[in-house]
């Protein structure tokens, strides 16, 4: 039979992927799926024990994985992490603060009532963290004439979320940054994209206390369920692989049809 597709389609054998915030939730799932396609995975988390737990589970399943505890908001930490990691072919900027244990109470009121001292925490991890890691990853990618950068943003950054104005701004900034890096990196065969998530629930996040509020939110989703981390991994695999080599500068929603990209 003639060949139906290139050998090794979506295969990441020989690639090293660094996933930030991979100690739980969406990042853990992305790390697991990249490892499942053969990548060596560097598992980052600011909480070292989480990074170790994820990496140990991947190794136990037969993958190659190393944990590195580092805070992506610290450029010194990020520089140390990339020095430890060795050459990184695929960077997934996943660390952010929309998930479990994050305190959004300061943002529950309208922006004009928010305390300016609460803004920086959203900018730091969702925007500066992406700048830091991308800056550290790019020189090696340019030198090797290959790179894949995927940044996890939120639909809040694409269409706006009234209760989360600063988070929306930081995520929109990260998407704009990906577009700029796509332009600058293209001639070095580096792609850069953002994926915009709707609400994703993982084992680490309980259902909202108020089922009626869940039902109201789900009414806006074409597929009437919240996402799970596994919903995100397929697009990341495509963008990270050779098959994604002509997809760059885009913000692609993964959101159950909550909103559509034009
Ligand atoms: N869960 C959702 O509904 C949802 C929706 C839209 C976008 N997102 C985005 O998806 C990404 C993952 O979300 P999640 O729900 O899995 O979050 P999560 O809170 O469950 O997991 C995030 C992980 O990142 C780590 N982390 C946080 N700050 C860090 C830092 N400074 N340096 C390194 N690691 C850090 C945390 O320790 C945690 O293990 C985030 O960027 C988030 O903004 C999530």
Tab-separated table of C-alpha atoms in Angstrom, residues 97-99 101-111 113-115 118 122 163-164 167:
chain	number	residue	atom	x	y	z
A	97	UNK	CA	-3.481	31.580	37.737
A	98	UNK	CA	-6.994	30.653	36.708
A	99	UNK	CA	-7.194	27.272	38.378
A	101	UNK	CA	-6.404	27.525	44.771
A	102	UNK	CA	-6.358	30.836	42.966
A	103	UNK	CA	-8.017	33.672	44.730
A	104	UNK	CA	-10.139	35.648	42.336
A	105	UNK	CA	-12.098	37.297	45.129
A	106	UNK	CA	-10.290	40.579	44.550
A	107	UNK	CA	-11.611	40.520	40.980
A	108	UNK	CA	-15.206	39.646	41.839
A	109	UNK	CA	-16.152	43.299	41.833
A	110	UNK	CA	-16.004	45.549	38.771
A	111	UNK	CA	-12.537	46.655	37.679
A	113	UNK	CA	-13.627	48.934	42.375
A	114	UNK	CA	-10.525	46.715	42.346
A	115	UNK	CA	-7.465	47.545	44.415
A	118	UNK	CA	-4.012	43.176	43.193
A	122	UNK	CA	-2.145	38.546	37.249
A	163	UNK	CA	-15.153	40.161	36.234
A	164	UNK	CA	-11.560	39.387	35.302
A	167	UNK	CA	-6.503	38.566	33.848
